[in-house]
Short mmCIF file of C-alpha atoms and ligand atoms in Angstrom, two decimals:
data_model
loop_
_atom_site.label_atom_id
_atom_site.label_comp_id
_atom_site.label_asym_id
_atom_site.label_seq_id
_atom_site.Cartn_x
_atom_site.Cartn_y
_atom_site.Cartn_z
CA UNK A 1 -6.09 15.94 -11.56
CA UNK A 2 -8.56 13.34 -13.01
CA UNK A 3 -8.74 14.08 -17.08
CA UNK A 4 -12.34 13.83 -17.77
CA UNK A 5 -12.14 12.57 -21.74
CA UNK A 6 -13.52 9.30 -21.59
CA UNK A 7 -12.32 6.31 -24.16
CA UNK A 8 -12.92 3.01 -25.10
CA UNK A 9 -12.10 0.65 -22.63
CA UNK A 10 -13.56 3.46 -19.98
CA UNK A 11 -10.51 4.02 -19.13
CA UNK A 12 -9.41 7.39 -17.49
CA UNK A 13 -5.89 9.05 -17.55
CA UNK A 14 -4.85 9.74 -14.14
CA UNK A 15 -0.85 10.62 -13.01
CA UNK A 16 0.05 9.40 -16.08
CA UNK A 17 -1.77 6.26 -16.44
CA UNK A 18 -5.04 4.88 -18.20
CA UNK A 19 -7.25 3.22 -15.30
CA UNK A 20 -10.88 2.25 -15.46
CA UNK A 21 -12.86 4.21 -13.54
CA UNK A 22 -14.42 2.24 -11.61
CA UNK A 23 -10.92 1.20 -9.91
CA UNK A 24 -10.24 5.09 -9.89
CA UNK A 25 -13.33 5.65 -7.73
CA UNK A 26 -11.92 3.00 -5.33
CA UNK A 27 -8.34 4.37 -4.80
CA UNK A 28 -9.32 6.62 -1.97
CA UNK A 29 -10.99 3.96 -0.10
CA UNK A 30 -7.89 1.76 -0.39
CA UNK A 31 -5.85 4.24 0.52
CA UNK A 32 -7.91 5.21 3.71
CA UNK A 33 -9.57 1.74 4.44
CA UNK A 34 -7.01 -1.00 3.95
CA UNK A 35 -5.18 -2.21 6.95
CA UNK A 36 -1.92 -4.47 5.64
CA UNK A 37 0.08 -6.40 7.87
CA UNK A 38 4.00 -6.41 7.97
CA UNK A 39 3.74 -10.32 6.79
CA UNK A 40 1.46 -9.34 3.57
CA UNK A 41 3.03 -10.54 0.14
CA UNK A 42 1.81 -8.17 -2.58
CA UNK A 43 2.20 -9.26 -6.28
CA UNK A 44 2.14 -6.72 -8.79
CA UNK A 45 1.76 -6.88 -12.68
CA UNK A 46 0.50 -5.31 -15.45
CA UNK A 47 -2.50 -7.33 -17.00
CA UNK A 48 -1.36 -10.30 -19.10
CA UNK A 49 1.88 -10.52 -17.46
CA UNK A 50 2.43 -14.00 -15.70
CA UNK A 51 -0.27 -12.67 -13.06
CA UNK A 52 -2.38 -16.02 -12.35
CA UNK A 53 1.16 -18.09 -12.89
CA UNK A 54 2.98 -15.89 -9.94
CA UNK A 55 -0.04 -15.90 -7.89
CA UNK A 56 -0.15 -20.01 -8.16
CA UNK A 57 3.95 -20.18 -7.37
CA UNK A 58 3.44 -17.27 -4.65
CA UNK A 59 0.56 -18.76 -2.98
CA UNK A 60 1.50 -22.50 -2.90
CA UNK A 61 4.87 -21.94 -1.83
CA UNK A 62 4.51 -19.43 0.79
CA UNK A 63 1.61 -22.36 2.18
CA UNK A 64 3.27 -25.23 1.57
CA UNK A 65 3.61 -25.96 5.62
CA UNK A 66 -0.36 -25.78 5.57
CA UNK A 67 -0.86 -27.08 2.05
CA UNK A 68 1.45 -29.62 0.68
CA UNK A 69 2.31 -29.30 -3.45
CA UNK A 70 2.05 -33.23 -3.19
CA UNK A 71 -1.28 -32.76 -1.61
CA UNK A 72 -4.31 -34.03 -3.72
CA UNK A 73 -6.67 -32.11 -1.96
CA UNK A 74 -4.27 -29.00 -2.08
CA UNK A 75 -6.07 -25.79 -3.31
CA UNK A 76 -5.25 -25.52 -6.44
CA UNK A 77 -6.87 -28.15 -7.61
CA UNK A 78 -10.30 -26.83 -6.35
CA UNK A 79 -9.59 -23.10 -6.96
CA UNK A 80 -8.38 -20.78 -9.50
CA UNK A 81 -5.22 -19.04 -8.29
CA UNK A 82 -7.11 -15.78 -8.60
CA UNK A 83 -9.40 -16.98 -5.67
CA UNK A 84 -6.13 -17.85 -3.88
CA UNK A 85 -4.61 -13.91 -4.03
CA UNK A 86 -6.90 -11.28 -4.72
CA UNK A 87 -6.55 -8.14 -6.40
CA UNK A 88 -6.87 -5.60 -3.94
CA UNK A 89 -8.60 -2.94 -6.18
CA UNK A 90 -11.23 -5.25 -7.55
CA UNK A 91 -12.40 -7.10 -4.36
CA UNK A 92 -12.06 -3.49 -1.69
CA UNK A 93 -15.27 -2.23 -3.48
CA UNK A 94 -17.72 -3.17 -0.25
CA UNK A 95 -15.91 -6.30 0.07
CA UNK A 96 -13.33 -5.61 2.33
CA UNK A 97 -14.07 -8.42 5.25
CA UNK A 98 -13.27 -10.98 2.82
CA UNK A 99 -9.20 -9.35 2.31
CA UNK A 100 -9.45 -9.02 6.17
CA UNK A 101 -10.66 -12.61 6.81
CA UNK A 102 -7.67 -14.27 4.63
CA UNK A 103 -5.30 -15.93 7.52
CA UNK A 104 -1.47 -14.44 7.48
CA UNK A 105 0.39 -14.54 6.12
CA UNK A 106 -1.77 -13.05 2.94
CA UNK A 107 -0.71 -12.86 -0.89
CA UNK A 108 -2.62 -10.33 -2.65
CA UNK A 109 -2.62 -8.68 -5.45
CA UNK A 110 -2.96 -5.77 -8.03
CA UNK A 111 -2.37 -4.17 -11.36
CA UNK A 112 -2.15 -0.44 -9.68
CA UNK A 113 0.59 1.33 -11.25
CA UNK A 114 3.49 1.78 -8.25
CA UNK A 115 2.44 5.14 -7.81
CA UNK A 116 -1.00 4.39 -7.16
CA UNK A 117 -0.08 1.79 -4.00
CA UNK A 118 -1.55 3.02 -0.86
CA UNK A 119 1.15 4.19 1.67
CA UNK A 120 0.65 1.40 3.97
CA UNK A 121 2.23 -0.93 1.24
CA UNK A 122 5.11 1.07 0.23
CA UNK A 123 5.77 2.95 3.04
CA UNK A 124 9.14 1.88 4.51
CA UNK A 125 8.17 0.55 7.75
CA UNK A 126 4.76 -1.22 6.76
CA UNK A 127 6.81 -4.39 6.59
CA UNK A 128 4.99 -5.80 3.25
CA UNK A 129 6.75 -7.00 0.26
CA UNK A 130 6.11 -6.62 -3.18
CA UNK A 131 6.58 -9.59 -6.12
CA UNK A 132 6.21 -7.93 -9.51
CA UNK A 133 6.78 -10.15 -12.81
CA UNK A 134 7.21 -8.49 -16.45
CA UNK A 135 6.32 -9.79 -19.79
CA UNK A 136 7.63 -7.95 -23.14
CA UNK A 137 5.30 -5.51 -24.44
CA UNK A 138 3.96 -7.49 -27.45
CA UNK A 139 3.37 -10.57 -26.03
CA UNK A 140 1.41 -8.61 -23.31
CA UNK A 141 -0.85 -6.92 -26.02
CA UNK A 142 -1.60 -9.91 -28.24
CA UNK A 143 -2.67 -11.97 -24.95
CA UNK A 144 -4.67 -8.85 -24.05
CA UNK A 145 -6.55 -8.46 -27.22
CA UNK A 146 -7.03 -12.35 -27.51
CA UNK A 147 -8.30 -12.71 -23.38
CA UNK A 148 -10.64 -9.80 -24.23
CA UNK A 149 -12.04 -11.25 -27.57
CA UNK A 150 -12.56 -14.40 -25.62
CA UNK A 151 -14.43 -14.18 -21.99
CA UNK A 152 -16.11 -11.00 -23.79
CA UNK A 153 -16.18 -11.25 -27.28
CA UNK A 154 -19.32 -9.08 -27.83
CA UNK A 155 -17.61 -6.25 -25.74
CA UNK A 156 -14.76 -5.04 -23.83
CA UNK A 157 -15.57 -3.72 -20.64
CA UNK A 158 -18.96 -2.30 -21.87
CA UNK A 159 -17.44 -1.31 -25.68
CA UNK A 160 -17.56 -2.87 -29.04
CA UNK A 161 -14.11 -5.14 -29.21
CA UNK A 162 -11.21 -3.87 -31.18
CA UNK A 163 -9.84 -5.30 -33.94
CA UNK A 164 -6.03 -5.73 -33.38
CA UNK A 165 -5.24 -2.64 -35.33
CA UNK A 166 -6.91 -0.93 -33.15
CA UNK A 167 -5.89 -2.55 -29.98
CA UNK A 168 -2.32 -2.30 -31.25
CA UNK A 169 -2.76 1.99 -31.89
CA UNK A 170 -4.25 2.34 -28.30
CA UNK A 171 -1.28 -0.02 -26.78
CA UNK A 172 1.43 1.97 -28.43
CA UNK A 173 -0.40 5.72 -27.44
CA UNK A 174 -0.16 3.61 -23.72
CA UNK A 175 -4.23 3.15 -23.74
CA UNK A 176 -4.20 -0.39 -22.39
CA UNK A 177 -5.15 -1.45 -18.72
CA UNK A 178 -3.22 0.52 -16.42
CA UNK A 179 -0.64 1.80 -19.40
CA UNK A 180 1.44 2.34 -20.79
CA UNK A 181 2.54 -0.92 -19.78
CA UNK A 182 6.02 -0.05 -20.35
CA UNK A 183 5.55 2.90 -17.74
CA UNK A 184 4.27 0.52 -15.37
CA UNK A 185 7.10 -1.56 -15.56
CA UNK A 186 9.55 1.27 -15.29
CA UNK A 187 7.90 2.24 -11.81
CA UNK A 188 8.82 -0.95 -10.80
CA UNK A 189 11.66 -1.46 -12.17
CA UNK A 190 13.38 1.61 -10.57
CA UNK A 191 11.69 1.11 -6.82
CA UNK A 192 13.18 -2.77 -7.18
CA UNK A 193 16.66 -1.02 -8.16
CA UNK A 194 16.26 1.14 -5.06
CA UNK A 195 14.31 -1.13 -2.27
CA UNK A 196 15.67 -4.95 -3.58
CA UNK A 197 14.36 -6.40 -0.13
CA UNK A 198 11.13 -4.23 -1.18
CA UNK A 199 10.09 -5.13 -4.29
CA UNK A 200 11.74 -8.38 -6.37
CA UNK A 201 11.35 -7.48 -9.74
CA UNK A 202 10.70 -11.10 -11.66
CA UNK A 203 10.53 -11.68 -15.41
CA UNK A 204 7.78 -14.21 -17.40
CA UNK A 205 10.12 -15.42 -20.01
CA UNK A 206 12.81 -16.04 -17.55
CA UNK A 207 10.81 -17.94 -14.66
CA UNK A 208 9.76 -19.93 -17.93
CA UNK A 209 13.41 -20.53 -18.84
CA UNK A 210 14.85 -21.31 -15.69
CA UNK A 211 11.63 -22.14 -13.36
CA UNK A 212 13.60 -23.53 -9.99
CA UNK A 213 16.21 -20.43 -10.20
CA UNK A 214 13.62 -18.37 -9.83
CA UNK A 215 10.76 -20.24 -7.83
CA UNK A 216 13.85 -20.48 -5.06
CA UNK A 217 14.70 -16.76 -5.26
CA UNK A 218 10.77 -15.64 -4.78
CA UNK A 219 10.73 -18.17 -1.86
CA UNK A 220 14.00 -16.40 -0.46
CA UNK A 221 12.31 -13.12 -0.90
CA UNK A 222 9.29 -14.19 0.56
CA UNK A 223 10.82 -15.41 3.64
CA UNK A 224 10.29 -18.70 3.37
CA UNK A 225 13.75 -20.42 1.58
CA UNK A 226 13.65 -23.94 0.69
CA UNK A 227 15.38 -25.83 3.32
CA UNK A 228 18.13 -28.74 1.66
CA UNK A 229 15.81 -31.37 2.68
CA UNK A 230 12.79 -30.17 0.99
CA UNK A 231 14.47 -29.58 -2.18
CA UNK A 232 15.88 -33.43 -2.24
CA UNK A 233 12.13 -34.14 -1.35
CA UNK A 234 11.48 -33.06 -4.62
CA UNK A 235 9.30 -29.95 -3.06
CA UNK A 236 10.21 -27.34 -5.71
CA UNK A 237 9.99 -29.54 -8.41
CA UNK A 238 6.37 -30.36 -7.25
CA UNK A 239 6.08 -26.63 -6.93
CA UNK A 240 6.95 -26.36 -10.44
CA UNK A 241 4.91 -29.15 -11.82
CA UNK A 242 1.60 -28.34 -10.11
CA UNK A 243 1.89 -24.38 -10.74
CA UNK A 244 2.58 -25.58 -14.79
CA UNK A 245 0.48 -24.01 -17.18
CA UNK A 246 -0.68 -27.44 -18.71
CA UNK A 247 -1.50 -28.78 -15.01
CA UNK A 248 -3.38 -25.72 -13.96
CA UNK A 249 -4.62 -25.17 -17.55
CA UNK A 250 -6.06 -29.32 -17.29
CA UNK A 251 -7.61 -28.75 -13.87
CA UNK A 252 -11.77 -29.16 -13.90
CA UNK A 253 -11.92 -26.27 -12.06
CA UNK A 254 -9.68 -24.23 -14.71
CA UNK A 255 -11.79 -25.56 -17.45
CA UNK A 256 -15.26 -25.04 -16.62
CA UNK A 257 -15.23 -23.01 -13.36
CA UNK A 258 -15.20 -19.08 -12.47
CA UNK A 259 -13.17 -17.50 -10.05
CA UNK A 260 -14.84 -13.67 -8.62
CA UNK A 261 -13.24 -12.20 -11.96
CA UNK A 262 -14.51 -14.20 -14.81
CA UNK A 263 -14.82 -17.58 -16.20
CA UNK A 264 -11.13 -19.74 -15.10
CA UNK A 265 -10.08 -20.96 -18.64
CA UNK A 266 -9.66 -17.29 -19.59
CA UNK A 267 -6.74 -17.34 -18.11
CA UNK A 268 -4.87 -19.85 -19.56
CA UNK A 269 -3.61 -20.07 -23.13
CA UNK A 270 -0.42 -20.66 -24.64
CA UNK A 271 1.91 -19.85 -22.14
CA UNK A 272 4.77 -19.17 -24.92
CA UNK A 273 7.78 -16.69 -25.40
CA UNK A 274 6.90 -14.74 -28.82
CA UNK A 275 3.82 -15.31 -29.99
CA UNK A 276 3.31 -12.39 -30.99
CA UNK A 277 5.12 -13.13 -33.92
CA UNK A 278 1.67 -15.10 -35.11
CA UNK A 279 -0.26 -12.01 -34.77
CA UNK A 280 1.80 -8.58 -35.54
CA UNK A 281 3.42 -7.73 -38.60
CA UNK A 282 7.24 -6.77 -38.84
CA UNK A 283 6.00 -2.83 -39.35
CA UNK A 284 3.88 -3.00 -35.91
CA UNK A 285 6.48 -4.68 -33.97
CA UNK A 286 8.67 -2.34 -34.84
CA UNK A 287 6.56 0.43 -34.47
CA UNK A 288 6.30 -0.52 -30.47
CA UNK A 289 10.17 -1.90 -30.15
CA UNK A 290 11.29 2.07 -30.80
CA UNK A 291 8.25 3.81 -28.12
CA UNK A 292 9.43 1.10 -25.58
CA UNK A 293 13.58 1.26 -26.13
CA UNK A 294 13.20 5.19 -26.29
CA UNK A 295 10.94 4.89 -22.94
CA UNK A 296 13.39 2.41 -21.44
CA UNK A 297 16.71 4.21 -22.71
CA UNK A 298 18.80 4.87 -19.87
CA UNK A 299 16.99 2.42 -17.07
CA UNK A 300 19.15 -0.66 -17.09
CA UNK A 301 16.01 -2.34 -18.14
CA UNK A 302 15.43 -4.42 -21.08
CA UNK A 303 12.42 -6.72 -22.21
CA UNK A 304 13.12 -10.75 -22.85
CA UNK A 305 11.84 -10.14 -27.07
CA UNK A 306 13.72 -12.91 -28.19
CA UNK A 307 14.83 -15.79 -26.09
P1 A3P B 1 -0.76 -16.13 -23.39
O1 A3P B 1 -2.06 -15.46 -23.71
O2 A3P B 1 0.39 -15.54 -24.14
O3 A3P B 1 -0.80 -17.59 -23.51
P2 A3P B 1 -2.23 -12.97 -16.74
O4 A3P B 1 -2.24 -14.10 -15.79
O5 A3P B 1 -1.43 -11.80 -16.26
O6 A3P B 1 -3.60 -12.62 -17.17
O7 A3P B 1 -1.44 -13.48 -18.02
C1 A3P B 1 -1.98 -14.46 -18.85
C2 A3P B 1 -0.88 -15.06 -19.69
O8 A3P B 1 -0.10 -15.95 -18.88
C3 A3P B 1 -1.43 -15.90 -20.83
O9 A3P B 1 -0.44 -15.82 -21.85
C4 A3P B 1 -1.49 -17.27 -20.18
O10 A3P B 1 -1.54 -18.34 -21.10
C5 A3P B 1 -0.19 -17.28 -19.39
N1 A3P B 1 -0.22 -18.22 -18.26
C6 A3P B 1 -1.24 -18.49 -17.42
N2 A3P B 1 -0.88 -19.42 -16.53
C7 A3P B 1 0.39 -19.76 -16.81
C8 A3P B 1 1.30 -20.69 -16.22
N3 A3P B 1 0.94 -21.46 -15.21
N4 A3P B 1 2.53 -20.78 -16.77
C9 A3P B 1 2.90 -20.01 -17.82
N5 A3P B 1 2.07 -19.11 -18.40
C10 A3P B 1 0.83 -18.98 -17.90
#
C-alpha cells in the first residue's frame, strides 16, 4: 500500500522505500510494458554511487568490438555515459521506442530498489544480468546534498534545498532517493549472495583501488572476458584511462553539455574515498555508522569507510 504523507523531496514511502512519485506512477507500466532481452546488462545503484563511472566501464567494454577505447571518435567522447545506458524508470514514461531501439546487446539502468525490478529482469529464466556498485553511506549523502545544491540550487526536485543538517536527518530516517540507501544495498547484497551469475555486486572504493581487478571481473560477468591478447594490447588499461574521472570529467561534452537528465558536469566531482570527512562532523558520522552497522549486522556486508 502506497503511504499517502507527502515530504520534501516528493518522495513517497512504498514497500519500504522513499521513491518520487513520479517514478512510482511508472512502476506498473514497466512492469507490464517492458520487453528485456536475455542479452540485457542492467546496472543498478543507489543515487551517488559510482552510477555514471559503471555505466562508462559497462558500456565501453561490453562495445569495445563496435567501439574501440583507442577510438577518437568512440562515444564517450561525444556523449555523457548517461546517454550511453539509460535508466529504465526515467526514460519508460512515453518514451519507450527509444529503450527498444538501442541495438543488443543493451546496458541499462536504474536506481529501483531490488524489489521494485519488474519480473522480466529478475525472473530466473529472463536471461538478463544485473551490475550493482556500492558506495559507503556518507560519502553517498555528502555527494547527494552537494549534486543537488549544484544543477538545482534554488530547489530540489520542486522544494526549497536543505541545508546539510537537514539532508543529513532525512538520510539517517532513510528519506533520500530510493532509501534508505543502506536497505537498498542490502537487497542487493543478499540476491548477489544467492544468484552470483545474477547479480555481481561491485564496490566504488574498491574499483577505485584496484580498477583492472575489477574492470576484468565485470567483463567476465558480462560475458565478454578480456582475451590475453587484448590485455597485452593495452585494451583494459585504455578502458581504464578513458572511463577516468579526470578524462570523462575534461571531456567538452562533460563540461558544457546535457545528457536527457540534466546538465553533464553534474556528474562529476571529486571522485574521492572519504570526503565526507570535509563536510560531517565526528557526532553525525557517528550518528549514521551505528543505523547502518545495526542495519547491516548479521549480512556479511560491510561498507569501504576507511580505505
Ligand atoms: P563525488 O561527489 O564524491 O565526487 P553517480 O554517478 O551515482 O551520480 O555518483 C556520482 C559520484 O561519482 C560523484 O562523487 C562523482 O564525482 C563520482 N564519479 C563520477 N564519475 C566518476 C569516475 N569516472 N570515476 C570515479 N568517480 C566518478
Amino acid at each position: 500500500p502506497l503511504e499517502t504523507r507527502s515530504l520534501p523531496l516528493d518522495l513517497r514511502c512504498y514497500n519500504g522505500f522513499w521513491v518520487p512519485e513520479r517514478i512510482l506512477r511508472a512502476i506498473p507500466d514497466i512492469h507490464a510494458g517492458f520487453e528485456t532481452r536475455p542479452s540485457d546488462i542492467f546496472l543498478a545503484s543507489s543515487p551517488k554511487s559510482g552510477t555514471t563511472w559503471l555505466k562508462a566501464l559497462a558500456f565501453t567494454t561490453l562495445n569495445r568490438a563496435t567501439y574501440s577505447p583507442f577510438d577518437a571518435g568512440h562515444p564517450l567522447r561525444r556523449c555523457n555515459p548517461h546517454d550511453c545506458a539509460k535508466f529504465i524508470e526515467v526514460h519508460f514514461d512515453g518514451v519507450k521506442d527509444e529503450l527498444e531501439a538501442i541495438p543488443s546487446p543493451r546496458v541499462l539502468s536504474t536506481h529501483l530498489p531490488y524489489s521494485m525490478l519488474p519480473e522480466r529482469v529478475t525472473g530466473e529464466d529472463s536471461g538478463c544480468r544485473i551490475v550493482y556498485i556500492c558506495r559507503n553511506p556518507k560519502d553517498v549523502l555528502v555527494s547527494g546534498w552537494l549534486h543537488f545544491k549544484k544543477v538545482s540550487p534554488k530547489s530540489v526536485m520542486g522544494v526549497q534545498s536543505f541545508t546539510l543538517q537537514e539532508a543529513f536527518e532525512l538520510f539517517c530516517q532513510g528519506r533520500s532517493l530510493n532509501g534508505p540507501q543502506w536497505q537498498h544495498v542490502l537487497q542487493y547484497w543478499e540476491e548477489s549472495l544467492r544468484r552470483p551469475n545474477k547479480v555481481l555486486f561491485l564496490k566504488y572504493e574498491e574499483i577505485l583501488c584496484e580498477p583492472v581487478v575489477n574492470l576484468k571481473k565485470l567483463a567476465k560477468f558480462m560475458g565478454c572476458a578480456f582475451e590475453e591478447e587484448e590485455e597485452k594490447g593495452g585494451v583494459v588499461d585504455a578502458i581504464v584511462e578513458l572511463c577516468s574521472l579526470p578524462t570523462l570529467k575534461d571531456m567538452e561534452v562533460n563540461k558544457s553539455g546535457h545528457n536527457y537528465l540534466t546538465k553533464n558536469d553534474g556528474f562529476f566531482r571529486k571522485g574521492v574515498i572519504g570526503d565526507w570527512r570535509n563536510h560531517l562532523t565526528p557526532d553525525m558520522a557517528e550518528k549514521l555508522d551505528k543505523i547502518v552497522e545495526e542495519a547491516l549486522q548479521g549480512s556479511g556486508l560491510s561498507f569501504a569507510n576507511d580505505l
